[in-house]
Coordinates of C-alpha atoms in Angstrom, one line a residue:
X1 CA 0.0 0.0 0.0
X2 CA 1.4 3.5 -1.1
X3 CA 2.2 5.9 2.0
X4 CA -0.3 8.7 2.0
X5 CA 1.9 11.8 0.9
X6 CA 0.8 13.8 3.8
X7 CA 2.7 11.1 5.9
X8 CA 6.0 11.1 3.6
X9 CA 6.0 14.9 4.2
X10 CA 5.6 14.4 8.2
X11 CA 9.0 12.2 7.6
X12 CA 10.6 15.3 5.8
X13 CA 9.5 17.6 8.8
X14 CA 10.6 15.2 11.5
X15 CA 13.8 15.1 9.7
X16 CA 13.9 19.0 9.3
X17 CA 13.0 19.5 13.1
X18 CA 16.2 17.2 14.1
X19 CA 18.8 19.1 12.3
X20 CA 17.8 22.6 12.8
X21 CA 17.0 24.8 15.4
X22 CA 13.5 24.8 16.9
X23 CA 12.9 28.5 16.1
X24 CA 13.8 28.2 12.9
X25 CA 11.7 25.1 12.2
X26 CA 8.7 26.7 13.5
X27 CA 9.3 29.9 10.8
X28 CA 10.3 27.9 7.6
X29 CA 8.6 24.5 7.4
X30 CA 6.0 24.3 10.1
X31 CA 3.6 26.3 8.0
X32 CA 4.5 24.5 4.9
X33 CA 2.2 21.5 3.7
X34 CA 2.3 19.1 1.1
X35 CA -0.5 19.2 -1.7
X36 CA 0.1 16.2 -3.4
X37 CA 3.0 13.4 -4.7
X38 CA 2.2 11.9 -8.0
X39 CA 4.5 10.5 -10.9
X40 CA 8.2 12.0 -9.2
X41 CA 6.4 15.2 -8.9
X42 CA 5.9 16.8 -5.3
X43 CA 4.2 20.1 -4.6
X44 CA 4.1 22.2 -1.3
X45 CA 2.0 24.6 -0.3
X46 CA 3.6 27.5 0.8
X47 CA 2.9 31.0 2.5
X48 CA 4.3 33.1 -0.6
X49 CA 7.3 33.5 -3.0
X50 CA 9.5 35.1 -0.2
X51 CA 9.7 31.7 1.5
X52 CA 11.0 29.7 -1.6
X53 CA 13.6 32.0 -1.7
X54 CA 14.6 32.0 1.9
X55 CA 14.1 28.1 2.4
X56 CA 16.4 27.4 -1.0
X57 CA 18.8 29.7 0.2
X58 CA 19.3 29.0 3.6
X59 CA 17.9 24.9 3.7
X60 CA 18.8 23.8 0.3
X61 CA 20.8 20.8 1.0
X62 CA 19.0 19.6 3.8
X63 CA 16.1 19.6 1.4
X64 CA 17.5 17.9 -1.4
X65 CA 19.1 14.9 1.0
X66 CA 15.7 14.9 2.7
X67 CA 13.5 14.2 -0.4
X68 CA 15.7 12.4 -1.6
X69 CA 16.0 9.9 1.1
X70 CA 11.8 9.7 1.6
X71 CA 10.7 10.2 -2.1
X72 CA 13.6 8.9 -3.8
X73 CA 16.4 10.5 -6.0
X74 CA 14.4 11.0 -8.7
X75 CA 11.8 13.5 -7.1
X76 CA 10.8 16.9 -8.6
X77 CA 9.9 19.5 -6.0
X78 CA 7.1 22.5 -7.1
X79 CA 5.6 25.2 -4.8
X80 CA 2.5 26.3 -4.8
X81 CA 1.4 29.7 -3.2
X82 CA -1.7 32.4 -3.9
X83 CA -0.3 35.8 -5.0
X84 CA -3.2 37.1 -2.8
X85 CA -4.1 35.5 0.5
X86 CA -7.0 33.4 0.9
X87 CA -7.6 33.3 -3.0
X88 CA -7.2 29.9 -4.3
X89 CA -7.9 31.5 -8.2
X90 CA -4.3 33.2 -7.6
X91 CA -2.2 30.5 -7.5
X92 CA 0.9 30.0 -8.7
X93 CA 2.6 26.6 -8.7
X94 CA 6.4 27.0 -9.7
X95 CA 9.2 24.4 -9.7
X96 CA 12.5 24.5 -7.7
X97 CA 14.9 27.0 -8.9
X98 CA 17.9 25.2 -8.0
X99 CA 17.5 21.6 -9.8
X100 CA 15.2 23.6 -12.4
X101 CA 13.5 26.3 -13.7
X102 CA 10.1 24.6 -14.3
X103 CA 6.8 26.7 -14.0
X104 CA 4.0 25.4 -13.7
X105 CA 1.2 28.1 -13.7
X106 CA -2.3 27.2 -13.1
X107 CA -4.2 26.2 -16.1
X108 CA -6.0 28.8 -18.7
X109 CA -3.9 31.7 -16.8
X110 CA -0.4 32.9 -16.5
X111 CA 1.4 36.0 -14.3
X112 CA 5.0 34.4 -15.2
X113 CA 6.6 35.9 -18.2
X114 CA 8.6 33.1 -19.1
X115 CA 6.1 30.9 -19.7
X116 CA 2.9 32.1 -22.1
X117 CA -0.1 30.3 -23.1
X118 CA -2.7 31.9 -25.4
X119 CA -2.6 35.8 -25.5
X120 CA -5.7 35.9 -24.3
X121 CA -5.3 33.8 -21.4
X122 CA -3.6 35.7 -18.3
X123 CA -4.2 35.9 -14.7
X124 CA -4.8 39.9 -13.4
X125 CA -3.5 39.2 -10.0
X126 CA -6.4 41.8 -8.9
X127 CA -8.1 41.4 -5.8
X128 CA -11.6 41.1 -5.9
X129 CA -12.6 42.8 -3.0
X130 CA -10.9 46.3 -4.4
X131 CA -14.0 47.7 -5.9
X132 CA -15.1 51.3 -6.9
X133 CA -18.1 50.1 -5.1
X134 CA -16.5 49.6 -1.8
X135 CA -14.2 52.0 -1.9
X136 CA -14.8 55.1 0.3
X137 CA -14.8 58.5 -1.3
X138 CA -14.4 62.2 0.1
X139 CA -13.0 65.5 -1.5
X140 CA -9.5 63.9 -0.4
X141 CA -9.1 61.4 -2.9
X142 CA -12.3 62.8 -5.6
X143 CA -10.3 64.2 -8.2
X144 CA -7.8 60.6 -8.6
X145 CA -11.2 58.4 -8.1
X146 CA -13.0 60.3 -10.7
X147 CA -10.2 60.2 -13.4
X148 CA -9.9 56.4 -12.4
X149 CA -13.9 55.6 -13.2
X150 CA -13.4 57.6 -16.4
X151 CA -10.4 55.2 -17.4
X152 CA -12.1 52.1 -16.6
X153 CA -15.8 53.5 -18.1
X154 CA -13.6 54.0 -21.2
X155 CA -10.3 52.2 -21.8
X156 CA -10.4 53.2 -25.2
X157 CA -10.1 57.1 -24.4
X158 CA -6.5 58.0 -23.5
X159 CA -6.9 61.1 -22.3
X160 CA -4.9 60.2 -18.9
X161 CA -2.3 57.7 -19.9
X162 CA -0.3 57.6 -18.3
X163 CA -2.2 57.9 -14.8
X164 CA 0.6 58.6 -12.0
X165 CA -1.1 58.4 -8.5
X166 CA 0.6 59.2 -5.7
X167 CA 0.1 59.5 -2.1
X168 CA 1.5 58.9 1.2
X169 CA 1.0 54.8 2.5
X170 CA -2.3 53.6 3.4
X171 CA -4.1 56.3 1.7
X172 CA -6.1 54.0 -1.0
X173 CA -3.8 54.3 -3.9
X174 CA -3.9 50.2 -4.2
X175 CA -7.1 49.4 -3.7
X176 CA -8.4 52.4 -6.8
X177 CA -5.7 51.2 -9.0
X178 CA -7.1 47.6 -9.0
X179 CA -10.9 49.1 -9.0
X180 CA -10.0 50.3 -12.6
X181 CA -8.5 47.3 -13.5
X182 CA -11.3 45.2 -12.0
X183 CA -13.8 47.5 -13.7
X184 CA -12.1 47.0 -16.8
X185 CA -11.9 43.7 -16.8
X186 CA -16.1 43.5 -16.2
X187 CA -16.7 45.4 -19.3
X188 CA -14.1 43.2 -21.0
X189 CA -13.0 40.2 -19.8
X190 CA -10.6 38.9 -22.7
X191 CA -9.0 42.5 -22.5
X192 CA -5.6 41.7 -20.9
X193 CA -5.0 43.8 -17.5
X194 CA -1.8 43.2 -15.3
X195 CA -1.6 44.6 -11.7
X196 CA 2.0 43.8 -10.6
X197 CA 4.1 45.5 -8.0
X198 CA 7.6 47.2 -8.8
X199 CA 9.3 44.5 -6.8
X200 CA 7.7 41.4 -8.2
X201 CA 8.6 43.2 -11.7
X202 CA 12.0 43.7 -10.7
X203 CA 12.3 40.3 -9.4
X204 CA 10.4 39.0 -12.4
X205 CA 13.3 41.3 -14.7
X206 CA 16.3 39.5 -12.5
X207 CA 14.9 35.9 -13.1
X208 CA 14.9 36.8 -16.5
X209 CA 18.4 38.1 -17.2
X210 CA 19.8 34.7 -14.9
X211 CA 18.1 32.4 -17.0
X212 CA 18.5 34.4 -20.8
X213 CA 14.5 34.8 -21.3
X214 CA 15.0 38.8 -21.4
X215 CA 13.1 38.6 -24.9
X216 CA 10.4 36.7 -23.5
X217 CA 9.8 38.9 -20.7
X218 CA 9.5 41.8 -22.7
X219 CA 7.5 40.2 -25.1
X220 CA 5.1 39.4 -22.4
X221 CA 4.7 43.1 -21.2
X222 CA 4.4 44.2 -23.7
X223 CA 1.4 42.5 -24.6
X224 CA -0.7 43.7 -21.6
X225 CA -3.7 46.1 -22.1
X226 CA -3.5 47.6 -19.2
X227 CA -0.5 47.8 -16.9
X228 CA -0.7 48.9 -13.8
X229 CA 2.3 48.9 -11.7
X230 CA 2.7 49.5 -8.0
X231 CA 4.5 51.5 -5.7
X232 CA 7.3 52.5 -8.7
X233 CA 9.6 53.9 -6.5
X234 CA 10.8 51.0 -5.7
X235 CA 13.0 50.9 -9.1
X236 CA 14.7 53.9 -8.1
X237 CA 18.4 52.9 -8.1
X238 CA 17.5 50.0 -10.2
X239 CA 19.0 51.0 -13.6
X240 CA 18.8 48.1 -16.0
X241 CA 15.2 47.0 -14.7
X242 CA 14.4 50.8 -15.5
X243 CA 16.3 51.0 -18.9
X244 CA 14.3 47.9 -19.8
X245 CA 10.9 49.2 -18.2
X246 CA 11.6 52.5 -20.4
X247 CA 11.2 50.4 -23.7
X248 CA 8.3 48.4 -22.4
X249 CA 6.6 52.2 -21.6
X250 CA 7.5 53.3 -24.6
X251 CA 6.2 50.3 -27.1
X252 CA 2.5 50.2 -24.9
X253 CA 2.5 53.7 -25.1
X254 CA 3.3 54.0 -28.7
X255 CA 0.2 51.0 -29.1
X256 CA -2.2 53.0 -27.4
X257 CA -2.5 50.7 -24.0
X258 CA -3.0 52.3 -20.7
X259 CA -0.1 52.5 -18.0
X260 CA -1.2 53.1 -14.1
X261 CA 1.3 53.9 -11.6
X262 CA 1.1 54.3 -8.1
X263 CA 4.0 55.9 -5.8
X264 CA 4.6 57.2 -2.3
X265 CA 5.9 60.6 -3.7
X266 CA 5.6 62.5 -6.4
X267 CA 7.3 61.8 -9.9
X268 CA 9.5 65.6 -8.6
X269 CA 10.4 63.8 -5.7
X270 CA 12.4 60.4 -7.4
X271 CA 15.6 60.9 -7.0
X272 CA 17.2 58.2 -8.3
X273 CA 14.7 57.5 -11.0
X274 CA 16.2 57.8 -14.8
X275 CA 14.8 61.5 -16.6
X276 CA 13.6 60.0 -19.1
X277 CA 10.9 57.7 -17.3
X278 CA 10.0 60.7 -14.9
X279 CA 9.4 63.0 -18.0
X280 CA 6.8 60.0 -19.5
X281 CA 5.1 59.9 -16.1
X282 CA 4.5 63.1 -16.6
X283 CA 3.2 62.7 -19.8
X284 CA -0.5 62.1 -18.9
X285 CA -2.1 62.9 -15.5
X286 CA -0.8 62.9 -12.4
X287 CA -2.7 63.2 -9.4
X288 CA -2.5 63.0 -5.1
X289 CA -4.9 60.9 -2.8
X290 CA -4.4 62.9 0.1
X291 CA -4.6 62.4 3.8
X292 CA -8.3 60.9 4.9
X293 CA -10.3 63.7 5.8
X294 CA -12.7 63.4 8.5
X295 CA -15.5 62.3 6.5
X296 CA -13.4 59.8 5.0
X297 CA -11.9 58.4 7.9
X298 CA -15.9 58.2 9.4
X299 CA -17.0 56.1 6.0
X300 CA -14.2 53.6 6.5
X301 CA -14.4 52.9 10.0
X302 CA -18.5 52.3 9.1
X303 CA -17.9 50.2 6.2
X304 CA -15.0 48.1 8.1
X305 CA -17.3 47.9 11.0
X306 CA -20.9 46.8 8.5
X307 CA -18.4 44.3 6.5
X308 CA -17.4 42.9 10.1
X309 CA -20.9 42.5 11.1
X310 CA -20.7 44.8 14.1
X311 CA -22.2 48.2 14.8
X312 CA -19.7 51.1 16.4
X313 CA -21.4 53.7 19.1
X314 CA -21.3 56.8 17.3
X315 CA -19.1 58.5 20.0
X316 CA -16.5 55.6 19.0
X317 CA -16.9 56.1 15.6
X318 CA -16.2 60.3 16.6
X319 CA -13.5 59.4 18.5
X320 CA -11.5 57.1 16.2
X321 CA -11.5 59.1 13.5
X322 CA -10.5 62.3 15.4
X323 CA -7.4 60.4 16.2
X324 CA -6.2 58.2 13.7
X325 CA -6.0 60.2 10.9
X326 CA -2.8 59.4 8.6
X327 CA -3.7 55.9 6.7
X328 CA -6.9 54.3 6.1
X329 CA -5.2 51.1 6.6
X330 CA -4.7 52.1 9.9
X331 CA -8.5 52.8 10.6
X332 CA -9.5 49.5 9.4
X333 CA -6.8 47.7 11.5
X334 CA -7.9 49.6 14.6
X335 CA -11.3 48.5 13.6
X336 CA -10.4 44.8 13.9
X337 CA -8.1 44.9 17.2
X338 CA -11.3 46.6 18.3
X339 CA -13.4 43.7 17.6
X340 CA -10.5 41.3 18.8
X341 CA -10.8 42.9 21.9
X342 CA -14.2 42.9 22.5
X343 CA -14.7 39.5 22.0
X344 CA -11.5 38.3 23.9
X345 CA -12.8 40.4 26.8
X346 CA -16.3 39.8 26.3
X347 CA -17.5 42.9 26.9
X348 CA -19.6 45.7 24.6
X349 CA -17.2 48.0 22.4
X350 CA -17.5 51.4 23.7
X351 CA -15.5 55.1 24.1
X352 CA -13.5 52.9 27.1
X353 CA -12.2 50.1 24.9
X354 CA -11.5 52.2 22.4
X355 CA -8.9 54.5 24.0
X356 CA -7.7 51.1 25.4
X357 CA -6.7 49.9 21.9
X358 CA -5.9 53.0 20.4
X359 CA -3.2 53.6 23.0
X360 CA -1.5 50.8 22.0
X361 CA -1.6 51.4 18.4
X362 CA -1.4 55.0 17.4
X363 CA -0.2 58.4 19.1
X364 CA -2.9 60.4 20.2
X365 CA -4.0 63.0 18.0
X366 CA -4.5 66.3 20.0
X367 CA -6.9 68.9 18.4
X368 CA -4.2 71.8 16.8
X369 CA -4.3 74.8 19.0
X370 CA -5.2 77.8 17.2
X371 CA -5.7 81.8 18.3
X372 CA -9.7 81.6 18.3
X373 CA -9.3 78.7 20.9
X374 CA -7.1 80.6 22.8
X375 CA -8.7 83.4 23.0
X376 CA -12.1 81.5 24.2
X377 CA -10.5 79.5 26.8
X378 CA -8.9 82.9 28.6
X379 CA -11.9 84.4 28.5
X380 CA -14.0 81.5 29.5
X381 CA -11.5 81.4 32.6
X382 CA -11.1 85.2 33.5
X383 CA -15.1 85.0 33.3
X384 CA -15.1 87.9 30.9
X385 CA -16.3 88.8 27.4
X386 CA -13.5 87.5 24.4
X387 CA -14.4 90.7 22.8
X388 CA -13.2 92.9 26.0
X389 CA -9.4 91.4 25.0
X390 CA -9.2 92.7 21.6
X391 CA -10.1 96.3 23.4
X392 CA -7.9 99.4 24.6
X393 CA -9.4 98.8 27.8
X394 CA -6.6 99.0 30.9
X395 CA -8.6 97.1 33.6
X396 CA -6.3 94.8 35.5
X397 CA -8.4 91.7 34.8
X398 CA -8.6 92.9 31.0
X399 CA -4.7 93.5 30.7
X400 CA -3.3 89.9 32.7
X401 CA -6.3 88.3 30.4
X402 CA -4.6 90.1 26.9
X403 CA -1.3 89.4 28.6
X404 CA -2.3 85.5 29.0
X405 CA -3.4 84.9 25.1
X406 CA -0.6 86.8 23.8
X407 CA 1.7 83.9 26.1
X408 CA -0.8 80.8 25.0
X409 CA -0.5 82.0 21.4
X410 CA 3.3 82.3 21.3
X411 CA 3.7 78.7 23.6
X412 CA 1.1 76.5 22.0
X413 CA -0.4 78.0 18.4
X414 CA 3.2 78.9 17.2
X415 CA 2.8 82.0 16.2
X416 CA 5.7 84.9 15.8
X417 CA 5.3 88.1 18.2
X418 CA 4.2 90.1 14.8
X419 CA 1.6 88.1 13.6
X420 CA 0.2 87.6 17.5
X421 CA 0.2 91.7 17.5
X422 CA -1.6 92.5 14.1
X423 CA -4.6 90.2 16.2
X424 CA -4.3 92.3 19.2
X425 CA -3.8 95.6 17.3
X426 CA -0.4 95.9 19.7
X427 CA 3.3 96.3 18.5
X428 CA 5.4 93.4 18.1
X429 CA 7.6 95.2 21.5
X430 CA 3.9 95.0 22.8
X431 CA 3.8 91.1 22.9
X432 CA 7.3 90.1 23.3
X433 CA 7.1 92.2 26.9
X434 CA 4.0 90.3 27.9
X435 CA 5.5 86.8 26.8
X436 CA 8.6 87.5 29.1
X437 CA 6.7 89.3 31.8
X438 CA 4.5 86.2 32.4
X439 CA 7.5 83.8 32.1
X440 CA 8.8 85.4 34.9
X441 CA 6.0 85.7 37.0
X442 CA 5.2 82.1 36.9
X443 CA 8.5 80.8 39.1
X444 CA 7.0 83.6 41.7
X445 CA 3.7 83.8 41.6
X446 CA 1.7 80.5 42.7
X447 CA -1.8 81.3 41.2
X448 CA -0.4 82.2 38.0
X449 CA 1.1 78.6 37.7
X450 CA -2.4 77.6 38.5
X451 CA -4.5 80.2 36.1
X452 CA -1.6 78.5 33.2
X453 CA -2.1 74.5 33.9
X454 CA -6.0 75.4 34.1
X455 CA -6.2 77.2 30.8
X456 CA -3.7 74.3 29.4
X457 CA -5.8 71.4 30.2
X458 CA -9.1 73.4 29.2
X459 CA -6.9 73.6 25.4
X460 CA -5.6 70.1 25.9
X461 CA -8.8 68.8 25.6

C-alpha cells in the first residue's frame, strides 16, 4: 500500500525538526504542507514567493538529501502559493529553482513571463474585494477616483495615460488602481489587465536576465492592455530594470495601452529614477490621494465595521477618527483589534475600549491649538467677554487676560510676536514684553502657575 503523501512529508519535517534549530523550524517549514506526490512530482504549499527563496537559500541541502532519502532521487519538487491571500484562483505553482527552472502556472492563466499560453489567457493578479463600489470616497481622494472611473468607463479614451497616482502609504492608492482594472476587466474580460508591483517586476526582470529569457519577458509586457504597476519607487536605483521598463513604456505607449502607476511621492520627488521615465510619467495625469479627511476616515471605519458584522457607538466612531488620521489602513486595522478585543474580553465595544486599543496602536492626536481657541479658553477662565481682550481697555483683569493669550499663542499656536500683534492691534515690543513678563512671574507667583495648567488642560482637551 502506497504511503499517503501527507505522511512522507511528516518524515521530511521530522527530519527537518532534528537538524535545525527549533525557532527556525517553526518559521520555515511548520507552515508548509504538502499538496500532493504523484509521478516523481511533489508540490508544497507555501505561504508566498519570499519563503521559496529563503528556504532554498538558507535549507537547500537539507532539502535535497531529505527528499531524496523519503521520495527517492528522482523526485521533482514544485511550490505552490496564492499571489493574494485566501484566494485559491491566484495561485501559482512554480518548480524549484535550484534543480530547475520549471513553471508550472495554473491552467487557462499565466502571471509568469517566461512561460505564455494563449494571449488571451492571463491571470490579473487583482483582488476582488478592491471595488469602486467599496471603496470610500471624500474630497481627499475625488479628483484621482473620478479620473480612475473615467479610465475604466472607457479604456479606449487615452486622455490620462499615463495615470501617476501618488500618495502617502495607506491612503487607498492600491485598492483604486485595482478598482480600474477590475472594472475594466467586467466590461471586457478577454482584455488583458496586469496589476504587478515594482518589486515582483524587478524580481520577475532578475529571473529573467539569470536564466537568458530577457526577450520573452519583454514580449510578455508588452502585450498587456492595461499595466498597472505599483509603488514605482521601488525601481529607483534600479537601472537596468528601469532602462528595460523605459522600452516596455515606450512600445504600450506608442500601441495605445494604458499605464497606471502608483508611488509614495511625487514623480518631482524620485531621486534616483532615470529622466527620461520621470518626463513619461508626466506625460498624462498625475494626481494625489491625500490624507483621509474626517468624512473619509468616518465612512471607512462604518464600512470596516458593517463588513465585520458589528455596529460602532457613534461616539466611537467620533473618537477614532479624530485620532487616527494618517492611513486608512490604519483605521480598518484599529477596527479589527477593536473587535479582537471585544470579543477576547467579552464585553460591549464602547469610548472605554477604544482609548484602550488606540493607545497601543497610534499616538494620540491632540486637536491643533489655534488663536480663536485661545482666545475662548482665557476668556471663558477670566469669566469675561473675548471681545473685551481685543479692546484698549486697561482694567487689571482685562490686561493679565490680553497678557495671557498673547503667552498661550506664542507657547502653544506657534505664532511669531508680529503676527500675535496684528490680532491684538499691539506692536510686536507690545507682545514680546508680555510673553517674558509672564515667564517670569510664573516661578514667583503661585496662582499664575495655576491660572496657566487650568487654561492648558481646558486647550488640551
Amino acid at each position: 500500500m502506497t504511503e499517503p503523501h501527507s505522511q512522507m512529508w511528516e518524515r521530511c519535517l521530522e527530519i527537518f525538526r532534528d537538524n535545525i534549530p527549533a525557532e527556525q523550524f517553526d518559521a520555515w517549514f511548520r507552515p508548509v504542507t504538502s499538496v500532493s506526490f504523484s509521478d516523481g512530482k511533489l508540490i508544497l504549499m507555501v505561504p508566498s514567493q519570499f519563503f521559496i527563496e529563503q528556504i532554498e537559500e538558507r535549507y537547500f541541502n537539507l532539502m535535497r538529501h531529505t527528499l531524496h532519502k523519503v521520495y527517492g532521487p528522482d523526485v521533482k519538487l514544485y511550490y505552490h502559493f496564492n499571489q493574494i491571500s485566501n484566494e485559491p484562483s491566484t495561485g501559482v505553482t512554480m518548480g524549484s529553482s535550484k534543480p530547475s527552472t520549471a513553471v508550472a502556472p495554473k491552467p487557462g492563466a499565466t502571471s509568469n513571463p517566461f512561460q505564455q499560453q494563449e494571449p488571451q489567457e492571463i491571470d490579473s493578479q487583482l483582488n476582488p474585494h478592491y471595488t469602486f463600489e467599496n471603496y470610500c470616497g471624500s474630497m481627499s481622494n475625488r479628483v484621482a477616483r473620478s479620473i480612475g472611473e473615467a479610465i475604466a468607463n472607457d479604456p479606449k479614451c487615452k486622455t490620462f495615460n499615463p495615470l501617476f497616482l501618488f500618495g502617502a502609504p495607506g491612503v487607498g492608492k492600491t485598492h483604486l488602481i485595482q478598482a480600474i482594472g477590475i472594472r475594466i476587466k467586467e466590461s471586457n474580460p478577454r482584455s488583458r489587465v496586469l496589476y504587478i508591483t515594482a518589486r515582483l517586476f524587478e524580481s520577475q526582470y532578475t529571473t529573467a536576465v539569470r536564466n537568458g529569457k530577457i526577450n520573452d519577458f519583454i514580449n510578455f509586457y508588452q502585450s498587456i492592455d492595461t499595466l498597472i504597476i505599483d509603488d514605482i519607487q521601488d525601481l529607483i536605483g534600479k537601472q537596468s530594470t528601469q532602462n528595460t521598463f523605459f522600452h516596455i513604456f515606450n512600445h504600450l505607449m506608442h500601441n495605445q495601452k494604458q499605464l497606471i502607476l502608483a508611488s509614495d511621492c511625487a514623480p518631482s520627488k524620485m531621486e534616483g529614477m532615470e529622466q527620461r521615465l520621470v518626463s513619461r510619467f508626466n506625460m498624462g495625469m498625475t494626481a494625489e490621494l491625500e490624507r483621509p479627511d474626517y468624512d473619509l476616515r468616518k465612512n471607512v471605519l462604518s464600512q470596516k465595521a458593517e463588513q465585520d458584522g458589528v455596529e460602532l457607538p457613534s461616539e466611537v466612531l467620533d473618537y477614532i477618527a479624530e485620532n487616527v488620521t494618517e492611513s486608512i489602513r490604519e483605521l480598518e486595522g484599529i477596527v479589527v483589534s477593536l473587535i479582537a478585543h471585544a470579543t477576547v474580553l467579552n464585553v460591549d465595544i464602547s469610548i472605554d475600549l477604544a482609548r484602550k486599543v488606540l493607545s497601543n496602536a497610534v499616538k494620540i492626536n491632540r486637536r491643533q491649538t489655534n488663536f480663536e481657541m485661545i482666545t475662548q479658553e482665557v476668556a471663558s477662565y477670566y469669566q469675561i467677554d473675548p471681545d473685551q481682550i481685543f479692546t484698549k481697555s486697561r482694567k487689571r483683569e482685562i490686561s493679565d487676560a490680553r497678557q495671557m493669550v498673547m503667552y498661550m499663542a506664542k507657547k502653544h499656536a506657534k505664532m511669531p510676536f508680529t503676527a500675535i500683534g496684528t490680532r491684538l492691534s499691539r506692536t510686536h515690543a507690545t507682545v514680546l514684553y508680555a510673553c517674558k513678563n509672564i515667564e517670569e512671574r510664573l516661578s514667583l507667583e503661585k496662582q499664575l502657575q495655576i491660572d496657566v495648567s487650568k487654561i492648558e488642560s481646558a486647550l488640551m482637551k
